[in-house]
XYZ file of N, CA and C in Angstrom:
540
model
N 15.869 7.257 16.950
C 14.343 6.827 17.676
C 13.178 6.334 16.740
N 12.452 4.990 17.029
C 11.740 5.293 16.463
C 10.942 4.889 17.093
N 9.713 5.231 16.721
C 8.338 5.441 16.921
C 6.752 4.663 16.148
N 6.356 3.719 16.750
C 5.585 3.462 16.160
C 4.143 3.470 16.342
N 3.230 3.318 16.246
C 1.455 3.623 16.311
C 0.779 2.548 15.758
N -0.114 2.036 16.391
C -1.529 0.442 15.520
C -3.068 1.791 15.224
N -3.072 0.689 14.172
C -4.484 1.933 13.809
C -5.025 0.699 13.195
N -6.636 1.269 13.070
C -7.378 0.095 12.680
C -7.605 0.683 11.341
N -7.863 0.099 10.254
C -8.417 0.242 9.458
C -9.476 -0.502 8.340
N -9.479 -0.275 7.196
C -10.391 -1.693 6.789
C -10.708 -2.310 5.695
N -8.839 -2.985 6.127
C -8.004 -4.044 5.283
C -7.314 -4.712 7.119
N -7.594 -3.903 8.034
C -7.048 -4.766 9.290
C -6.123 -3.412 10.017
N -5.365 -4.172 11.030
C -4.847 -3.769 11.706
C -3.469 -3.363 10.754
N -2.584 -2.397 11.166
C -1.798 -1.578 9.971
C -0.599 -1.095 11.957
N 0.928 -1.108 11.201
C 1.543 -0.191 11.895
C 2.230 0.829 11.617
N 2.294 1.698 11.411
C 2.870 2.405 10.959
C 4.257 2.700 12.375
N 5.279 3.535 11.633
C 6.618 3.244 11.961
C 7.325 4.977 11.445
N 7.931 5.558 12.247
C 8.599 6.345 11.879
C 9.974 6.930 12.437
N 11.121 7.559 11.867
C 11.905 8.180 12.606
C 12.024 9.216 13.034
N 10.993 9.811 13.213
C 10.708 11.230 13.775
C 10.667 12.417 12.581
N 11.525 11.700 12.090
C 11.286 12.805 10.284
C 10.445 12.420 9.654
N 9.911 10.866 9.361
C 9.607 10.784 7.652
C 8.820 9.128 8.174
N 8.243 8.806 7.194
C 7.367 7.568 7.683
C 8.101 6.363 7.533
N 8.643 5.721 7.661
C 9.650 4.814 7.446
C 8.789 2.646 7.382
N 7.347 2.848 7.862
C 6.691 1.563 7.557
C 5.437 1.896 7.952
N 4.221 0.981 6.945
C 3.144 0.963 7.263
C 3.311 -0.529 7.058
N 2.704 -1.126 7.940
C 2.813 -2.341 7.314
C 1.608 -3.231 8.135
N 1.530 -4.428 7.059
C 0.048 -5.091 8.401
C 0.175 -5.924 9.754
N -0.286 -5.951 10.745
C -0.366 -6.855 11.333
C -1.469 -7.770 11.644
N -0.962 -8.940 12.807
C -1.931 -9.925 13.090
C -2.798 -9.217 14.138
N -4.449 -8.981 14.344
C -4.928 -8.651 14.716
C -4.621 -8.642 16.412
N -4.059 -9.620 16.796
C -4.509 -9.364 18.142
C -3.129 -9.073 18.802
N -2.580 -8.655 17.838
C -1.277 -8.012 18.979
C -1.457 -6.472 19.632
N -0.952 -6.451 20.741
C -1.285 -5.215 21.676
C -0.943 -4.191 21.479
N -1.136 -3.469 21.450
C -1.000 -1.229 20.930
C 0.250 -1.424 21.876
N 1.565 -1.061 21.468
C 2.394 -0.294 22.163
C 2.015 0.688 23.150
N 2.960 0.989 24.440
C 2.312 1.868 25.029
C 3.418 3.536 24.758
N 2.748 4.362 24.757
C 3.845 5.388 24.251
C 3.505 6.141 25.114
N 4.896 7.258 25.254
C 5.278 8.237 26.026
C 5.234 9.096 25.292
N 4.875 9.912 25.862
C 4.655 11.836 25.521
C 4.416 12.093 24.555
N 4.938 12.378 23.493
C 3.174 13.655 23.090
C 3.615 12.625 21.830
N 2.499 12.491 20.927
C 2.481 11.494 19.848
C 3.013 12.307 18.905
N 4.186 11.385 17.894
C 4.754 11.783 16.826
C 4.281 12.633 15.724
N 4.284 13.557 15.460
C 3.363 14.548 14.400
C 3.628 13.451 12.974
N 4.758 12.569 12.665
C 4.369 12.178 11.293
C 3.756 11.048 11.587
N 4.101 9.943 12.835
C 1.793 8.532 12.353
C 1.061 9.714 13.088
N 0.779 10.807 13.380
C -0.262 11.134 13.660
C -0.627 11.787 12.447
N -0.752 12.482 10.903
C -0.385 12.838 9.995
C -0.473 11.211 9.231
N 0.599 10.165 9.514
C 0.504 9.856 8.379
C -1.447 8.784 8.919
N -2.340 8.784 9.929
C -2.550 7.897 10.290
C -3.888 8.501 9.730
N -3.777 9.676 9.183
C -4.929 10.890 9.680
C -5.226 10.755 7.374
N -4.405 10.719 7.201
C -4.148 11.108 5.305
C -5.040 9.637 5.380
N -4.290 7.955 5.809
C -4.724 6.586 5.566
C -5.973 6.689 6.433
N -7.183 7.191 7.097
C -8.910 7.788 7.621
C -8.900 8.159 6.466
N -8.425 8.883 5.933
C -9.120 10.166 4.465
C -9.018 9.349 3.590
N -8.113 8.507 2.945
C -7.415 7.399 2.033
C -9.211 6.819 1.784
N -9.303 5.728 3.063
C -10.416 4.817 3.395
C -11.594 5.247 3.430
N -11.720 6.444 3.205
C -12.930 7.654 3.159
C -13.439 7.902 1.908
N -12.423 6.886 1.058
C -12.441 7.775 -0.550
C -12.017 9.827 -0.471
N -11.830 10.044 0.413
C -11.320 11.670 0.107
C -10.179 12.399 -0.132
N -9.699 10.839 -0.142
C -7.678 11.268 -0.326
C -7.417 9.833 -1.538
N -6.610 10.493 -2.003
C -6.312 10.195 -3.453
C -4.676 10.060 -3.893
N -3.758 10.787 -3.162
C -2.703 11.338 -3.457
C -2.520 11.201 -1.813
N -1.029 10.487 -1.561
C -0.422 10.752 0.069
C 0.535 11.993 -0.128
N 0.576 12.651 0.883
C 1.924 13.720 0.598
C 2.133 13.851 2.273
N 3.316 13.055 2.547
C 4.307 12.088 3.901
C 5.709 12.786 3.413
N 6.187 12.963 4.541
C 7.687 12.388 4.358
C 7.792 10.755 4.590
N 8.410 10.540 3.250
C 8.991 9.190 3.619
C 10.334 8.628 3.241
N 10.735 7.721 4.322
C 12.208 6.901 4.505
C 11.870 5.757 4.473
N 12.080 4.692 3.345
C 11.733 3.767 3.264
C 13.250 2.833 3.041
N 13.564 2.408 3.348
C 15.231 1.667 3.732
C 15.493 0.355 2.627
N 16.549 0.414 1.275
C 16.357 -0.775 0.551
C 17.528 -1.009 -0.567
N 17.802 -1.287 -0.794
C 18.738 -1.227 -2.108
C 18.552 -0.563 -3.177
N 19.506 -0.195 -3.857
C 19.271 0.978 -4.996
C 18.577 0.864 -5.401
N 18.546 -0.869 -6.290
C 17.414 -1.287 -7.214
C 15.802 -1.051 -6.498
N 15.432 -1.604 -5.404
C 14.271 -1.368 -4.593
C 14.059 -0.176 -4.648
N 14.815 1.114 -3.701
C 13.520 2.009 -4.219
C 13.818 3.014 -5.407
N 14.613 2.288 -6.605
C 13.675 3.136 -7.585
C 12.725 2.171 -7.869
N 11.721 1.379 -7.711
C 10.835 0.175 -7.865
C 10.035 1.163 -7.222
N 10.455 1.269 -5.568
C 9.171 2.175 -5.280
C 9.079 3.589 -5.325
N 10.129 3.826 -6.240
C 10.025 5.789 -6.834
C 8.895 5.451 -7.954
N 8.882 4.414 -8.376
C 8.408 4.211 -9.510
C 6.519 3.978 -8.929
N 6.055 3.285 -8.278
C 5.241 2.590 -7.241
C 4.572 4.371 -6.537
N 5.415 4.569 -6.824
C 3.864 6.233 -5.728
C 3.650 7.263 -7.152
N 3.983 6.802 -8.650
C 3.669 7.733 -9.962
C 2.457 6.720 -10.312
N 2.343 5.625 -10.097
C 0.791 5.314 -10.092
C -0.882 5.535 -9.811
N -0.993 6.776 -10.570
C -2.629 6.863 -9.734
C -2.993 6.359 -9.358
N -3.739 6.282 -8.639
C -5.198 5.996 -7.977
C -6.304 5.729 -9.313
N -6.515 4.095 -8.823
C -7.472 3.703 -9.727
C -7.054 2.976 -10.761
N -5.443 2.873 -10.848
C -5.051 2.616 -12.075
C -4.026 1.407 -11.577
N -3.399 0.452 -12.384
C -2.596 -0.798 -11.734
C -1.745 -0.377 -13.371
N -0.891 -1.252 -12.937
C 0.472 -1.224 -14.564
C 1.357 -2.859 -13.726
N 1.757 -2.848 -14.606
C 2.347 -4.144 -14.710
C 3.584 -3.935 -14.288
N 5.000 -5.399 -13.541
C 5.286 -5.640 -13.419
C 6.689 -5.015 -14.238
N 6.129 -6.171 -15.979
C 7.090 -5.980 -16.719
C 6.952 -4.103 -17.607
N 5.946 -3.625 -16.815
C 5.809 -1.603 -17.534
C 7.092 -1.315 -16.570
N 7.684 -1.681 -15.000
C 7.864 -1.039 -14.251
C 9.497 -1.445 -14.633
N 9.138 -2.480 -15.166
C 10.759 -2.611 -15.310
C 11.090 -2.223 -16.755
N 10.269 -1.574 -17.888
C 10.610 -1.263 -19.108
C 11.166 0.238 -18.542
N 10.180 0.769 -17.548
C 10.572 2.078 -17.055
C 12.064 2.174 -16.809
N 12.473 1.015 -16.207
C 13.635 1.288 -15.214
C 15.149 0.747 -16.191
N 13.932 1.137 -17.683
C 15.513 0.673 -18.377
C 16.222 -0.615 -18.474
N 15.133 -1.893 -18.003
C 15.752 -3.096 -17.697
C 15.097 -4.100 -18.525
N 15.284 -4.981 -19.813
C 14.641 -6.473 -20.135
C 13.387 -7.094 -19.472
N 12.515 -6.714 -19.720
C 11.045 -8.123 -19.951
C 11.447 -8.991 -18.470
N 12.997 -9.898 -18.595
C 12.942 -10.358 -17.431
C 12.864 -10.284 -16.583
N 12.670 -9.246 -16.487
C 13.417 -8.124 -14.860
C 12.195 -8.256 -14.485
N 11.071 -7.916 -14.632
C 9.590 -8.462 -14.191
C 9.963 -9.069 -12.220
N 10.482 -10.504 -12.828
C 11.094 -10.838 -11.564
C 11.600 -10.261 -10.035
N 12.492 -9.555 -10.597
C 12.928 -8.596 -9.543
C 12.638 -7.734 -9.108
N 11.560 -6.625 -10.341
C 10.358 -5.792 -10.175
C 9.124 -6.252 -8.920
N 8.950 -7.465 -9.001
C 8.238 -7.831 -8.553
C 8.810 -8.527 -6.785
N 9.714 -8.403 -6.648
C 10.552 -8.649 -5.351
C 10.959 -8.000 -3.922
N 11.042 -6.686 -5.771
C 11.642 -5.517 -4.998
C 10.229 -4.625 -4.145
N 8.901 -4.427 -5.514
C 7.768 -5.063 -5.023
C 7.285 -5.260 -3.897
N 7.579 -6.778 -3.139
C 7.236 -7.409 -2.282
C 7.679 -6.970 -0.264
N 8.766 -6.088 -1.325
C 9.961 -5.867 0.014
C 9.905 -4.467 0.530
N 8.596 -3.483 -0.447
C 8.054 -2.750 0.204
C 7.379 -2.459 1.656
N 8.326 -1.758 2.209
C 7.902 -1.657 3.798
C 6.714 0.069 3.739
N 6.374 0.632 3.252
C 5.028 1.497 3.431
C 4.094 0.588 2.750
N 3.441 0.264 3.259
C 2.337 -0.812 2.424
C 0.974 0.798 2.237
N 0.020 0.102 0.990
C -1.166 1.546 0.740
C -0.362 3.058 0.004
N 0.230 3.493 1.151
C 1.058 5.070 0.667
C 1.827 4.944 -0.342
N 3.006 4.205 -0.144
C 3.442 3.619 -1.395
C 3.073 1.966 -1.848
N 1.622 3.145 -2.949
C 0.605 1.740 -3.985
C 1.583 0.979 -4.886
N 2.352 -0.589 -3.868
C 2.547 -1.844 -4.506
C 1.688 -2.958 -4.801
N 0.122 -2.460 -4.394
C -1.117 -3.073 -4.702
C -1.579 -3.346 -5.690
N -1.257 -1.638 -6.363
C -1.673 -1.945 -7.808
C -0.518 -2.273 -8.724
N 0.601 -2.542 -8.571
C 1.252 -3.996 -9.441
C 0.498 -4.810 -9.924
N 0.068 -5.268 -11.246
C -0.200 -6.857 -11.268
C 0.394 -7.468 -12.545
N -0.183 -8.720 -13.095
C 1.001 -9.523 -13.628
C -0.366 -8.863 -15.388
N 0.920 -9.273 -16.186
C 1.210 -8.340 -17.394
C -0.182 -8.947 -18.343
N -0.924 -9.876 -17.527
C -2.030 -10.487 -17.979
C -3.099 -9.938 -17.983
N -3.003 -9.273 -16.460
C -4.175 -8.553 -15.599
C -4.166 -9.409 -14.303
N -3.571 -10.090 -14.036
C -3.827 -11.718 -12.899
C -3.394 -10.569 -11.920
N -4.194 -11.341 -10.488
C -3.364 -10.691 -9.286
C -2.259 -11.439 -8.973
N -1.225 -11.256 -8.942
C 0.314 -11.534 -8.259
C 0.609 -11.182 -7.594
N 0.597 -12.006 -6.522
C 1.056 -11.351 -4.744
C 1.369 -10.179 -4.379
N 1.280 -9.924 -3.097
C 0.469 -8.565 -2.466
C 1.327 -9.522 -0.775
N 2.271 -8.473 -0.213
C 2.796 -8.790 0.300
C 1.801 -9.328 2.128
N 0.344 -8.329 2.349
C -0.401 -8.532 2.386
C -1.140 -9.290 1.917
N -1.591 -9.828 1.338
C -2.501 -11.150 1.060
C -3.169 -10.767 -0.094
N -3.600 -11.842 -0.919
C -3.699 -11.836 -2.893
C -5.362 -10.670 -1.935
N -6.473 -10.613 -0.659
C -7.964 -10.882 -0.093
C -7.436 -9.176 0.159
N -6.193 -8.690 0.476
C -6.681 -7.278 0.453
C -5.485 -6.663 -0.101
N -5.014 -6.837 -1.468
C -4.641 -6.574 -2.676
C -6.068 -6.183 -3.792
N -6.817 -7.473 -3.515
C -8.472 -7.267 -4.748
C -9.670 -6.334 -3.869
N -9.251 -6.249 -2.052
C -10.521 -5.505 -2.183
C -10.154 -4.434 -2.763
N -8.314 -3.711 -1.535
C -8.004 -2.152 -2.358
C -7.850 -2.155 -3.972
N -7.645 -2.776 -4.734
C -7.721 -2.352 -5.771
C -9.798 -2.194 -6.566
N -10.464 -2.799 -5.420
C -11.788 -3.020 -6.196
C -12.521 -1.609 -5.545
N -11.493 -1.278 -3.755
C -11.634 0.195 -3.335
C -11.326 1.026 -4.536
N -10.135 1.209 -5.072
C -9.984 2.222 -5.696
C -10.559 2.719 -7.130
N -11.505 1.341 -7.291
C -12.048 1.562 -8.824
C -13.274 1.765 -8.405
N -13.862 2.185 -7.770
C -15.336 2.286 -7.021
C -15.443 3.506 -6.784
N -16.576 4.701 -7.022
C -16.652 6.034 -6.381
C -17.050 6.070 -4.624
N -18.209 5.194 -4.944
C -18.239 5.468 -3.359
C -17.570 4.506 -2.562
N -17.451 4.602 -1.642
C -16.700 3.497 -0.482
C -16.971 2.698 0.247
N -16.447 1.726 0.216
C -17.121 0.053 0.403
C -16.529 -0.587 1.643
N -17.993 -1.603 2.316
C -17.294 -1.663 3.631
C -15.835 -2.407 4.001
N -16.098 -2.629 5.161
C -14.727 -3.146 5.316
C -14.119 -5.430 4.710
N -12.913 -5.034 4.552
C -12.599 -6.367 4.028
C -12.786 -7.599 4.402
N -13.895 -7.558 5.206
C -13.949 -8.771 5.733
C -15.832 -8.759 5.914
N -16.373 -8.045 5.302
C -17.323 -8.136 5.293
C -18.112 -8.931 3.813
N -18.967 -9.557 4.172
C -18.827 -10.518 3.733
C -19.560 -10.164 2.096
N -20.310 -9.403 1.622
C -20.941 -8.568 0.669
C -19.276 -8.099 -0.188
N -18.610 -8.650 0.028
C -16.880 -8.063 -0.826
C -16.127 -9.566 -1.215
N -16.772 -10.367 -0.552
C -15.630 -11.926 -0.438
C -16.275 -12.611 -2.124
N -16.095 -11.736 -2.856
C -15.842 -12.211 -4.361
C -14.545 -11.827 -5.463
N -14.599 -12.195 -6.140
C -13.866 -11.819 -7.385
C -13.503 -10.406 -7.915
N -12.452 -9.884 -7.805
C -12.657 -8.513 -8.726
C -12.057 -8.803 -9.385
N -12.890 -8.176 -10.633
C -12.519 -8.622 -12.464
C -11.777 -7.185 -13.560
N -10.476 -7.001 -13.324
C -9.750 -5.743 -13.842
C -10.300 -5.602 -15.283
N -10.555 -4.720 -16.049
C -11.122 -4.543 -17.188
C -9.500 -3.797 -18.130
N -9.296 -5.122 -19.000
C -7.620 -4.957 -20.093
C -6.938 -3.633 -19.671
N -8.640 -3.020 -20.356
C -8.014 -1.443 -20.468
C -7.143 -0.725 -18.929
N -7.525 -1.617 -17.969
C -6.958 -0.503 -16.627
C -5.162 -0.835 -16.524
N -4.948 -1.735 -17.758
C -3.515 -2.522 -17.428
C -2.392 -0.758 -17.718
N -1.423 -1.351 -17.879
C -0.462 -0.143 -17.984
C 0.567 -0.829 -18.789
N 0.638 -1.118 -20.178
C 1.809 -2.418 -20.570
C 2.849 -1.257 -20.541
């Protein structure tokens, strides 16, 4: 049985889904999505995922501790396993992940496709993967969100929400922040 809930975050509304044992999805949804009507007791996995995401956005949590059950191909799950190893506030490139998986440099495109198929945004930090030249390349949640998340993680104090005017600027990543 799949359970779901909506939560508001600094980067928009997110739908969290669980199979009752583990978090299976954390995805961005349109602002006008109506909340699901939940019956019975709230799913403890979703309650904990929401609590940890709120702590993340408050700047109080840098490493998630949740049971995860993302479904994908063998290659996708290997890429996603590499994503959770990228520390808070750091980035790596698609090519670096391909190399860690023992793949040739051209496999960075396949890593990008697997990264884009990640069903558990933020918790499995696909936003921390950038181009080898430091450029922001693709993000299923949109480049504005990726830019915000990387800026948020690189700053000490918590920043205002994504759509605040003060954040409508480019985030320049120092080249030293890119793991090659």
